[in-house]
Tab-separated table of C-alpha atoms in Angstrom:
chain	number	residue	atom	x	y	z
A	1	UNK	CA	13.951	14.765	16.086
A	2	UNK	CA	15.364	17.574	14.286
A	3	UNK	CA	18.898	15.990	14.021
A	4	UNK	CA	17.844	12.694	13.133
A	5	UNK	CA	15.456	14.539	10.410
A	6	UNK	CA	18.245	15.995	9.161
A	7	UNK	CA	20.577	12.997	8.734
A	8	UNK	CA	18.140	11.108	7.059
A	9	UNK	CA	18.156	13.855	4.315
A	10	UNK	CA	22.193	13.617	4.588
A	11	UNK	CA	21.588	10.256	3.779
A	12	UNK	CA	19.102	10.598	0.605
A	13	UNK	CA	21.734	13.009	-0.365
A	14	UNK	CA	24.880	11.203	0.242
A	15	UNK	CA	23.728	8.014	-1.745
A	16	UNK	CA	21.929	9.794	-4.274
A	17	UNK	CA	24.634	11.642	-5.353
A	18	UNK	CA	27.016	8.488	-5.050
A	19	UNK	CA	24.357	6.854	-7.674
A	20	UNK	CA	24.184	10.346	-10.037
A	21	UNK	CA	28.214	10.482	-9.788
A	22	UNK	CA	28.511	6.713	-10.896
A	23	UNK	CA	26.164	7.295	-13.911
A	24	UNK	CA	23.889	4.131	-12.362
A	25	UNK	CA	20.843	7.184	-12.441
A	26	UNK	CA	20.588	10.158	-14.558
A	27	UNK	CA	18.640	12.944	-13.352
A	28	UNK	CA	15.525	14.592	-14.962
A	29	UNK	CA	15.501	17.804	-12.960
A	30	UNK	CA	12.370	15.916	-11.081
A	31	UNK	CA	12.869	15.100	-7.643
A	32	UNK	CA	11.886	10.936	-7.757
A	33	UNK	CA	12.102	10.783	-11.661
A	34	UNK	CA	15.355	9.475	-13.171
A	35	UNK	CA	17.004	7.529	-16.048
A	36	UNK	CA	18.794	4.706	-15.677
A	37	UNK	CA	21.926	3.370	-16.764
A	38	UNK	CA	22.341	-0.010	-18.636
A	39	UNK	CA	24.421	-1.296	-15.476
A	40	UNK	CA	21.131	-0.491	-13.598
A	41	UNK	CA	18.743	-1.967	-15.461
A	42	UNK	CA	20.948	-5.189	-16.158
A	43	UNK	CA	20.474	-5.789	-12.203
A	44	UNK	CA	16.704	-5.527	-12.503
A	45	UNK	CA	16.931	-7.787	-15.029
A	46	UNK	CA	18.861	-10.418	-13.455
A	47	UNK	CA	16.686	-10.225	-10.248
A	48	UNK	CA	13.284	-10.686	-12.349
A	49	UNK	CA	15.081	-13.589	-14.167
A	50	UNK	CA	15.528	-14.815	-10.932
A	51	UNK	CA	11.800	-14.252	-9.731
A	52	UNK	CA	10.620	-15.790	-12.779
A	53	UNK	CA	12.884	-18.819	-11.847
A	54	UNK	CA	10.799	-18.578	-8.539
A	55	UNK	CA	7.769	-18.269	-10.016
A	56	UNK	CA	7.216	-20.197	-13.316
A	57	UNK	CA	6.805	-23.828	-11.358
A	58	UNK	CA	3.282	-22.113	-10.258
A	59	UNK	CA	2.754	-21.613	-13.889
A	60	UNK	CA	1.264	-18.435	-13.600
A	61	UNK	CA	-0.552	-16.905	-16.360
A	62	UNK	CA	1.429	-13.674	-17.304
A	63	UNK	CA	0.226	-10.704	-18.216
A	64	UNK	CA	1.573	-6.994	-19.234
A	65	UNK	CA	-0.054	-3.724	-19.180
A	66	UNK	CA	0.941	-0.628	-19.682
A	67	UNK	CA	1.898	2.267	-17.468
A	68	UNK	CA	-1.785	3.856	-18.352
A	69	UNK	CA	-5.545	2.443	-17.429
A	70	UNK	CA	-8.463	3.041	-18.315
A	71	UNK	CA	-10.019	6.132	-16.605
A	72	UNK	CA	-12.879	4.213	-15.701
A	73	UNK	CA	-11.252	1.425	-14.578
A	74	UNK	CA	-9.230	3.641	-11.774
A	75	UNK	CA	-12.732	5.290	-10.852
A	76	UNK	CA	-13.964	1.748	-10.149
A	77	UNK	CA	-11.099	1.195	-7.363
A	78	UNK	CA	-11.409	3.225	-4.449
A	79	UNK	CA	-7.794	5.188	-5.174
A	80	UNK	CA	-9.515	8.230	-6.025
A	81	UNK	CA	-11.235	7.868	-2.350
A	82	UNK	CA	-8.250	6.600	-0.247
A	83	UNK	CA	-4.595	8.007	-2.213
A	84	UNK	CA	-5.900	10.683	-3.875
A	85	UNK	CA	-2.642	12.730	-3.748
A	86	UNK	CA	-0.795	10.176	-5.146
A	87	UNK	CA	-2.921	10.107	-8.498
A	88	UNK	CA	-1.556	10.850	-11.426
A	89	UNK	CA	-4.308	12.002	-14.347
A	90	UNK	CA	-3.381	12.319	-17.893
A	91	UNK	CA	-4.650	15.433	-19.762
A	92	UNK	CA	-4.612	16.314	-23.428
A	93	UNK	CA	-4.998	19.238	-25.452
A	94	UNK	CA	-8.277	18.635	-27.295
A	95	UNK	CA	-9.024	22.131	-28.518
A	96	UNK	CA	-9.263	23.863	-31.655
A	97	UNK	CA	-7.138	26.138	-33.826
A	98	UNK	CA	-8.466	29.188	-31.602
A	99	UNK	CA	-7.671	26.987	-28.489
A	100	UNK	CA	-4.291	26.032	-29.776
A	101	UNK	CA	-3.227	29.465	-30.123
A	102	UNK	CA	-3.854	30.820	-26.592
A	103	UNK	CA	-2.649	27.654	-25.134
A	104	UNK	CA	0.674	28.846	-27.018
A	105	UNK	CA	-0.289	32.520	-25.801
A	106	UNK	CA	-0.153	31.404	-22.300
A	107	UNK	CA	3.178	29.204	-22.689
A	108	UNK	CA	5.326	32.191	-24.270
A	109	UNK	CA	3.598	34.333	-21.193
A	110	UNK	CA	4.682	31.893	-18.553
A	111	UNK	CA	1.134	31.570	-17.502
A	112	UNK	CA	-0.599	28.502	-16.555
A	113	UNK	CA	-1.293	26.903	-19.634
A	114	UNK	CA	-2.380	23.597	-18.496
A	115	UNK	CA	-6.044	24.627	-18.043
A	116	UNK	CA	-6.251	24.780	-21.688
A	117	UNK	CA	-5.819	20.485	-21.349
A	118	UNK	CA	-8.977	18.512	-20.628
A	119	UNK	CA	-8.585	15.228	-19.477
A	120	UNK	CA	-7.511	11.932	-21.407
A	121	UNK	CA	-9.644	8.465	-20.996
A	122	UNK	CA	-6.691	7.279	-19.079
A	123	UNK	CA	-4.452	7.513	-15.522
A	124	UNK	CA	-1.453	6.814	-14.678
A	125	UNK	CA	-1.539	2.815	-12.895
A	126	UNK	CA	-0.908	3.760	-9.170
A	127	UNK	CA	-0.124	-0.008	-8.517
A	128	UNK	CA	0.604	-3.257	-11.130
A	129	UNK	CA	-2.214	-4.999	-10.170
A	130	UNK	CA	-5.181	-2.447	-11.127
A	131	UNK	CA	-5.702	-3.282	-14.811
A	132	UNK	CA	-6.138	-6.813	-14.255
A	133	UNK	CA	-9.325	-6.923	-12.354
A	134	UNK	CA	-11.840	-5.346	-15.406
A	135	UNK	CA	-10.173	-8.611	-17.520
A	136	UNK	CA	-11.415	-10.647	-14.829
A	137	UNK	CA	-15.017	-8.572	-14.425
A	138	UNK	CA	-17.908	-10.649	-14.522
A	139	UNK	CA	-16.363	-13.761	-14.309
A	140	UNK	CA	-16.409	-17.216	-12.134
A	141	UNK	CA	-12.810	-18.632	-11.064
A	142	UNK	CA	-11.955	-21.802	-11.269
A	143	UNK	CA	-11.896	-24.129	-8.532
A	144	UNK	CA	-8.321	-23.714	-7.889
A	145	UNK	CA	-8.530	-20.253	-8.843
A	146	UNK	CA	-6.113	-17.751	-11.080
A	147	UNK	CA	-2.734	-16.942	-10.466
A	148	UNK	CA	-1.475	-13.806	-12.435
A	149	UNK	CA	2.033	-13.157	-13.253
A	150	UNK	CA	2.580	-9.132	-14.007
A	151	UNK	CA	4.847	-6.583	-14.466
A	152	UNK	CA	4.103	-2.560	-14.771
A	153	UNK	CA	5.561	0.651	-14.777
A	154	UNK	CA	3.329	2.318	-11.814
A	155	UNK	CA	3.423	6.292	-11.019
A	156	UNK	CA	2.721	7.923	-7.440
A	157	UNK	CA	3.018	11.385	-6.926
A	158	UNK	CA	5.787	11.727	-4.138
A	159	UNK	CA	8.604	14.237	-5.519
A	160	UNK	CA	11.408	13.103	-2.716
A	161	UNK	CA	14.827	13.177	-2.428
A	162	UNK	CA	15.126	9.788	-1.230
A	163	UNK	CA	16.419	8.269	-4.528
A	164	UNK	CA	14.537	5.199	-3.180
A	165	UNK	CA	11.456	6.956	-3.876
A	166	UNK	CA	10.865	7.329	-7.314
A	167	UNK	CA	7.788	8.667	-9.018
A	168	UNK	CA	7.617	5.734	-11.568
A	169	UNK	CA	9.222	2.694	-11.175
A	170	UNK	CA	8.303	-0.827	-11.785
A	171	UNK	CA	6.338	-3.522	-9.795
A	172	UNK	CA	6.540	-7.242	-10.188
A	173	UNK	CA	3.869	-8.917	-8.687
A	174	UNK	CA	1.885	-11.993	-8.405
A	175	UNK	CA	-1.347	-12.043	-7.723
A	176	UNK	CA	-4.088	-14.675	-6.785
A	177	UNK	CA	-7.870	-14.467	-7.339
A	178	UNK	CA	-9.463	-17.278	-5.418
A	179	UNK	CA	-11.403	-17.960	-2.372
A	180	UNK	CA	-10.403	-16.318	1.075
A	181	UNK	CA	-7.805	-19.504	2.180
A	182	UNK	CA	-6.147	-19.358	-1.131
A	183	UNK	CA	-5.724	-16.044	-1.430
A	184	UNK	CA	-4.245	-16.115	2.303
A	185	UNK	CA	-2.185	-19.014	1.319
A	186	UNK	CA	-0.672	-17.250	-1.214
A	187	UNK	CA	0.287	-14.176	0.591
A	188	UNK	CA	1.738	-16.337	3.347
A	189	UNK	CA	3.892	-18.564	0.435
A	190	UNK	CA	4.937	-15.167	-1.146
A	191	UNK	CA	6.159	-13.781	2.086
A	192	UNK	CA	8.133	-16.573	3.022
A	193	UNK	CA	9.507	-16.899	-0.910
A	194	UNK	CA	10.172	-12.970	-0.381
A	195	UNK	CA	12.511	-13.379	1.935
A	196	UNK	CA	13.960	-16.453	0.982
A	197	UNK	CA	15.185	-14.622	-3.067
A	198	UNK	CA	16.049	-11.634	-1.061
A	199	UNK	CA	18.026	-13.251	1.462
A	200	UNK	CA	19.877	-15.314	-1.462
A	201	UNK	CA	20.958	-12.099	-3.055
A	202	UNK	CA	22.474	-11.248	0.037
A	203	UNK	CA	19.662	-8.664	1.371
A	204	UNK	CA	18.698	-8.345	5.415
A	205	UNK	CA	15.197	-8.276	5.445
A	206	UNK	CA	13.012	-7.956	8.229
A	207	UNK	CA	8.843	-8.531	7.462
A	208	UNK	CA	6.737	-6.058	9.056
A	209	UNK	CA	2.983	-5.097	9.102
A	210	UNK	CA	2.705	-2.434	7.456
A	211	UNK	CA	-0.163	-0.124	6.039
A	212	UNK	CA	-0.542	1.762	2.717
A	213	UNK	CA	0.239	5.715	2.504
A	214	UNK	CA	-4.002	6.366	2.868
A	215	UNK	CA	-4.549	9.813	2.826
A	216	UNK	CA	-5.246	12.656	5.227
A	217	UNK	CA	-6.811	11.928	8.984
A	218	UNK	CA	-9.383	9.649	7.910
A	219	UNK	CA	-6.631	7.989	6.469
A	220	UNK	CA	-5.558	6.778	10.048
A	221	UNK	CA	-8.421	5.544	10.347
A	222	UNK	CA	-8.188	3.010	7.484
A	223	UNK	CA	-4.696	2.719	8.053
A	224	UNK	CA	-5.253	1.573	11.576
A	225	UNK	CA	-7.728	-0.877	10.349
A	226	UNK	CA	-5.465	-2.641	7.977
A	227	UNK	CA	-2.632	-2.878	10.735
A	228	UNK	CA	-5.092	-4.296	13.436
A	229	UNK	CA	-6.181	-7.110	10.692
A	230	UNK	CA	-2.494	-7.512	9.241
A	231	UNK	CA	-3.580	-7.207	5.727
A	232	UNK	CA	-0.407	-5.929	4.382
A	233	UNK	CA	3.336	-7.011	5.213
A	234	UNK	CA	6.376	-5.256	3.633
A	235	UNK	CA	9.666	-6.864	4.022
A	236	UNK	CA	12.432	-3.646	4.456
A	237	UNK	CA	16.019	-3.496	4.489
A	238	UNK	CA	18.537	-0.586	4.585
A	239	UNK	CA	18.721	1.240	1.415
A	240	UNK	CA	20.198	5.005	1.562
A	241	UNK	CA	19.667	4.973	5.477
A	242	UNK	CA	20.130	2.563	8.066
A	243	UNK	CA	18.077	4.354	10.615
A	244	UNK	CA	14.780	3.914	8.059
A	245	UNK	CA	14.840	1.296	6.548
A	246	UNK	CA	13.149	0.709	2.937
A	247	UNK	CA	9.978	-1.418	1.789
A	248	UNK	CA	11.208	-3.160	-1.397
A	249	UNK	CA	8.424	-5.687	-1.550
A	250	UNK	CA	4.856	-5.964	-0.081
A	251	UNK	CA	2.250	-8.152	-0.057
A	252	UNK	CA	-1.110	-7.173	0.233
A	253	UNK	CA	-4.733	-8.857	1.330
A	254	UNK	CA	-7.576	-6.803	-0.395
A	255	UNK	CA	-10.146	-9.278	0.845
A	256	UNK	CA	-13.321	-9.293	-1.376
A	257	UNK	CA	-12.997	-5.891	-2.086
A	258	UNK	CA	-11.787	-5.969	-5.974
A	259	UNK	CA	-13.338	-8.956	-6.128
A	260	UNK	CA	-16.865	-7.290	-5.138
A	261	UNK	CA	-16.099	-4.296	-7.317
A	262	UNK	CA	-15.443	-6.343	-10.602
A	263	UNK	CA	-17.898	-8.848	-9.779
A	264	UNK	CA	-15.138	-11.939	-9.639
A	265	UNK	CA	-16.697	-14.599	-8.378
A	266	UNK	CA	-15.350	-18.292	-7.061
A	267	UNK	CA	-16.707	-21.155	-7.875
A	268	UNK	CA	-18.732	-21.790	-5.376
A	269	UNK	CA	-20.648	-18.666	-6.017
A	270	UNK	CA	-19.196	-16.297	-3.108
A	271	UNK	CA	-17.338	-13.115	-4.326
A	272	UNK	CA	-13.475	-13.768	-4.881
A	273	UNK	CA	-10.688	-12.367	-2.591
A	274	UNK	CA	-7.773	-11.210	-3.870
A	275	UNK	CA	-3.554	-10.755	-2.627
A	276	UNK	CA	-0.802	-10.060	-4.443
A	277	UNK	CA	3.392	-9.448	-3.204
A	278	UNK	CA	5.005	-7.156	-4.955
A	279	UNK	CA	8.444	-6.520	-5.547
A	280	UNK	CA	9.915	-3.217	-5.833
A	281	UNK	CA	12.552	-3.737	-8.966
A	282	UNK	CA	14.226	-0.660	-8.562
A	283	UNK	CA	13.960	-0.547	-5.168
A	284	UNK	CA	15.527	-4.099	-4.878
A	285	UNK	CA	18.747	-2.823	-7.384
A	286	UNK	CA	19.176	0.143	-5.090
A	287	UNK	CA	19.684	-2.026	-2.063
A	288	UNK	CA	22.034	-4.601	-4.006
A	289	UNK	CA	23.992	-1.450	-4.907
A	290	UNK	CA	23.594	-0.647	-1.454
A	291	UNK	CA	25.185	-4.002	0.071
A	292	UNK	CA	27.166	-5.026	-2.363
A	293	UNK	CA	28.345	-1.760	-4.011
A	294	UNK	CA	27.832	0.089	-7.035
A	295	UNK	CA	29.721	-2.137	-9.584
A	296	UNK	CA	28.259	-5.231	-10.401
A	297	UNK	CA	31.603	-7.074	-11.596
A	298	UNK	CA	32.791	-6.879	-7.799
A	299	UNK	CA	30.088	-8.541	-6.376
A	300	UNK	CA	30.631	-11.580	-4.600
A	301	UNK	CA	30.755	-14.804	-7.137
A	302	UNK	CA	27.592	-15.886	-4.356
A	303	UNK	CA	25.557	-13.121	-5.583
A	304	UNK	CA	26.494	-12.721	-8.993
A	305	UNK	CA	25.616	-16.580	-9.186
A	306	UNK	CA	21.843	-16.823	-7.649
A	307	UNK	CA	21.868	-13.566	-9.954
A	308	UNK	CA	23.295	-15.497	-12.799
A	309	UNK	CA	25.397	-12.217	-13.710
B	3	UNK	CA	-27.367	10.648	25.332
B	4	UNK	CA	-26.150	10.910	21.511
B	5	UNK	CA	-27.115	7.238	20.325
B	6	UNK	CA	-30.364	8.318	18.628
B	7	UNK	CA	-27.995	11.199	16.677
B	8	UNK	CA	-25.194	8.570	15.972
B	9	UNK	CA	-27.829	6.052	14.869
B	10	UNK	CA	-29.250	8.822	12.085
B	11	UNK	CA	-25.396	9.631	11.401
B	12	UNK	CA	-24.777	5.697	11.137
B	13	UNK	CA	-27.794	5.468	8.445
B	14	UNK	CA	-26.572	8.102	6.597
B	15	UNK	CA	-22.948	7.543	6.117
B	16	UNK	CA	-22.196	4.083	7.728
B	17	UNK	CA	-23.184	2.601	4.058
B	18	UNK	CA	-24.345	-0.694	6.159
B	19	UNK	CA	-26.077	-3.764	4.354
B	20	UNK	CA	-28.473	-3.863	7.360
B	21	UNK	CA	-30.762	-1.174	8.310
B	22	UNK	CA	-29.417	0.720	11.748
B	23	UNK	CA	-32.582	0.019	12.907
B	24	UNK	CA	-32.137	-3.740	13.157
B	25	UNK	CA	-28.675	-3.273	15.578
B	26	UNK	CA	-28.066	-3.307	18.855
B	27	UNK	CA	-26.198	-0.532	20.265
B	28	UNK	CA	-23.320	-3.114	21.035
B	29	UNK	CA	-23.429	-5.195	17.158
B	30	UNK	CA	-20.665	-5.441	15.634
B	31	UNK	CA	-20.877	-2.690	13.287
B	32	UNK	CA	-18.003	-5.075	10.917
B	33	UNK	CA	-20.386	-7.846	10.436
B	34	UNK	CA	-23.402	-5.154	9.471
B	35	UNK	CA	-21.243	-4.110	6.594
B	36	UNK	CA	-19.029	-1.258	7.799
B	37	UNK	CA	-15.986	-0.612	5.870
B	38	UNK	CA	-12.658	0.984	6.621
B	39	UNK	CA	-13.763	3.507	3.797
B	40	UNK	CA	-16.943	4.127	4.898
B	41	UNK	CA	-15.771	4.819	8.682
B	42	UNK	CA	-13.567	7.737	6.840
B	43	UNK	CA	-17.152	9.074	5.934
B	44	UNK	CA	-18.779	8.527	9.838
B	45	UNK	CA	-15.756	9.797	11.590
B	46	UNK	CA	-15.982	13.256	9.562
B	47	UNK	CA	-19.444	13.377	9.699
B	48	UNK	CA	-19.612	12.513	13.627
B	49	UNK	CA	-16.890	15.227	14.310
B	50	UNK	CA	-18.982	17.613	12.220
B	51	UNK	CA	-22.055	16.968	14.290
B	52	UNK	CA	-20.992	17.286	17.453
B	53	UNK	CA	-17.908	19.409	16.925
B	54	UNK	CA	-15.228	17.414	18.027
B	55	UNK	CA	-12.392	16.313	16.244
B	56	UNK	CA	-11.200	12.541	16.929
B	57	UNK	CA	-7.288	12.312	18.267
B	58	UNK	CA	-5.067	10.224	16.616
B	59	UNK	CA	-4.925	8.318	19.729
B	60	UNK	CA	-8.532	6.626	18.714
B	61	UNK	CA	-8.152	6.261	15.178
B	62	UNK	CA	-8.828	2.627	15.363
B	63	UNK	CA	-10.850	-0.077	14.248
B	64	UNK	CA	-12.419	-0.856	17.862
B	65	UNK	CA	-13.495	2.926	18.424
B	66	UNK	CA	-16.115	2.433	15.294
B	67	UNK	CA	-16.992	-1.350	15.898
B	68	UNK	CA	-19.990	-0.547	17.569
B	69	UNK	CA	-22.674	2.183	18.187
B	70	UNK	CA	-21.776	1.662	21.807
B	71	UNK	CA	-18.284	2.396	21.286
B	72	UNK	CA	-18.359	4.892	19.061
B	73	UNK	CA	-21.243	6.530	21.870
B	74	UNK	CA	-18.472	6.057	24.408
B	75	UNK	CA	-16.047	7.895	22.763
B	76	UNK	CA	-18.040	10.968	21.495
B	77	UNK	CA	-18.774	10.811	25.025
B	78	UNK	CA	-15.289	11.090	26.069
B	79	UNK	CA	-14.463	13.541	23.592
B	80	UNK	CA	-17.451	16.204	24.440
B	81	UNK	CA	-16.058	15.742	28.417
């Protein structure tokens, strides 16, 4: 155990360092939390122009929010109950003059000046799909029912060296709000379409039930519960290691349970069920960098065609 | 026999759209409204009643499916 612990850090290492040396990320100083170059982020543009080449004959309706929700809108999810130590929380300084100056006090001391910050009316989005629901509170579906196009910058707090697992990084997902069948229907279309744009783009991908990181013992519990009814399925492939292999998109059956929390309902009255896939953007470039190596302009004319690059 | 305890622990933590009172002790507890979040709540609240702490190895959906089951496996655990 030890020794294969210990390679798979070798391997974070090995092709983080690779990515740092090559300019493709620039560190912060935060483990998970990096710039990117304009190589890198002209590969996750190329592979959402492809997605969107995917997904624009289901004429979606697309939507963007930003990396921030409404506070109340996260309380109204169960995150807070389930992934709590993956939150992120944005505070504020709010004070007055007086407050001001011993919040400065305590910086120049090197004491903790942060409980001088109360918090904001917002969090950080913990996944792309979150702000969507309150737009769809209190609503009836249409027959067919809605089909969301989005795109966020979402934030989990898991400082790793795996350069795979960043802090913040960017989802693209699709969701559906409908009855049970379609929302089944389109996690089953997704993960089939999943592996069909990964595989073009020259990515070994293997779909596996999977369950979300829920947190502590009780956790199991609910993670064992969401295995047994195969309500989420990531597709992996090999990114720094080839012993783990990475999740770089998901898809995810949340049953009625946004859909009962916004009060969504179909149109024949019952309340809606939600799914979405998701792809991992960054995630995704990291494994084409991965395969196909760290220069774009020596990929195969294959790849750099689907990729239209 | 701990099915008249679990049935007061079930009431007060099971957050159930059906009074306990109305199930069997083999209903599916599922159908009665018992969600994976909820179960968090019963497991921690079972172990703290009885003082037991639930292995990994029954972490599972079946183990809280029914007052029966659950019953059977405080059972196994207090052996």
């Amino acid at each position: 155990m030890c020794g294969s612990h210990g390679s798979l850090e070798l391997a974070y290492d090995e092709y983080r360092n690779q990515l740092l040396d090559a300019g493709l990320l620039l560190g912060s100083g935060v483990s998970g939390v990096y710039g990117l170059s304009g190589t890198f982020e002209g590969v996750i543009e190329a592979f959402e122009k492809l997605i969107t080449r995917h997904g624009s004959p289901l004429n979606p309706e697309v939507m963007r929010f930003p990396p921030i929700l409404n506070r109340k809108t996260y309380l109204s999810t169960d995150h807070i109950e389930t992934m709590p130590d993956l939150m992120g929380s944005v505070h504020t300084f709010k004070g007055d003059q007086r407050a001001h100056l011993k919040l400065m006090q305590k910086k120049h001391a090197d004491e903790d000046w942060t409980t001088e910050l109360a918090p904001s009316d917002v969090m950080m989005v913990p996944a792309a799909c979150y702000p969507l629901y309150p737009t769809a509170a209190d609503s009836i579906l249409p027959e067919e029912g809605r089909l969301v196009d989005l795109r966020a910058f979402v934030f989990r707090h898991e400082p790793s060296p795996d350069p795979a697992r960043m802090q913040i990084f960017r989802q693209r997902e699709f969701v559906k709000l409908g009855t049970p069948e379609q929302a089944h229907a389109h996690r089953d279309y997704w993960l089939e379409k999943g592996q069909e744009i990964l595989t073009s783009v020259g990515l070994q991908v293997e779909a596996i039930i999977a369950n979300d990181p829920f947190f502590g013992r009780g956790g199991r519990v609910m993670a064992a519960t969401q295995q047994e009814q195969a309500l989420k399925f990531e597709l992996v492939t090999a990114v720094a290691s080839e012993e783990k292999l990475t999740a770089i998109s998901s898809s995810n059956c949340h049953l009625d349970h946004f859909g009962k929390e916004f009060n969504i309902k179909t149109s024949d009255g019952n309340d809606a069920h939600t799914a979405c896939i998701g792809f991992g953007l960054e995630r995704i470039a990291l494994a084409l960098f991965k395969k196909h190596g760290l220069d774009p302009d020596k990929w195969s004319p294959e790849v750099r065609g689907i990729l239209e690059i | 026999m701990h099915i008249d305890k679990i049935r007061v622990i079930l009431s007060a933590h099971g957050r159930l759209t059906q009074p306990v009172d109305k199930l069997d002790d083999n209903s599916d507890l599922y159908q009665a409204g018992l969600t994976s979040l909820a179960t968090v709540g019963l497991m921690l609240a079972l172990e703290d009643e009885f003082d037991i702490e639930f292995p990994d190895s029954v972490l599972s959906r079946k183990t809280f499916g029914s007052i029966e089951t659950i019953a059977d496996t405080v059972e196994d655990l207090l052996d």
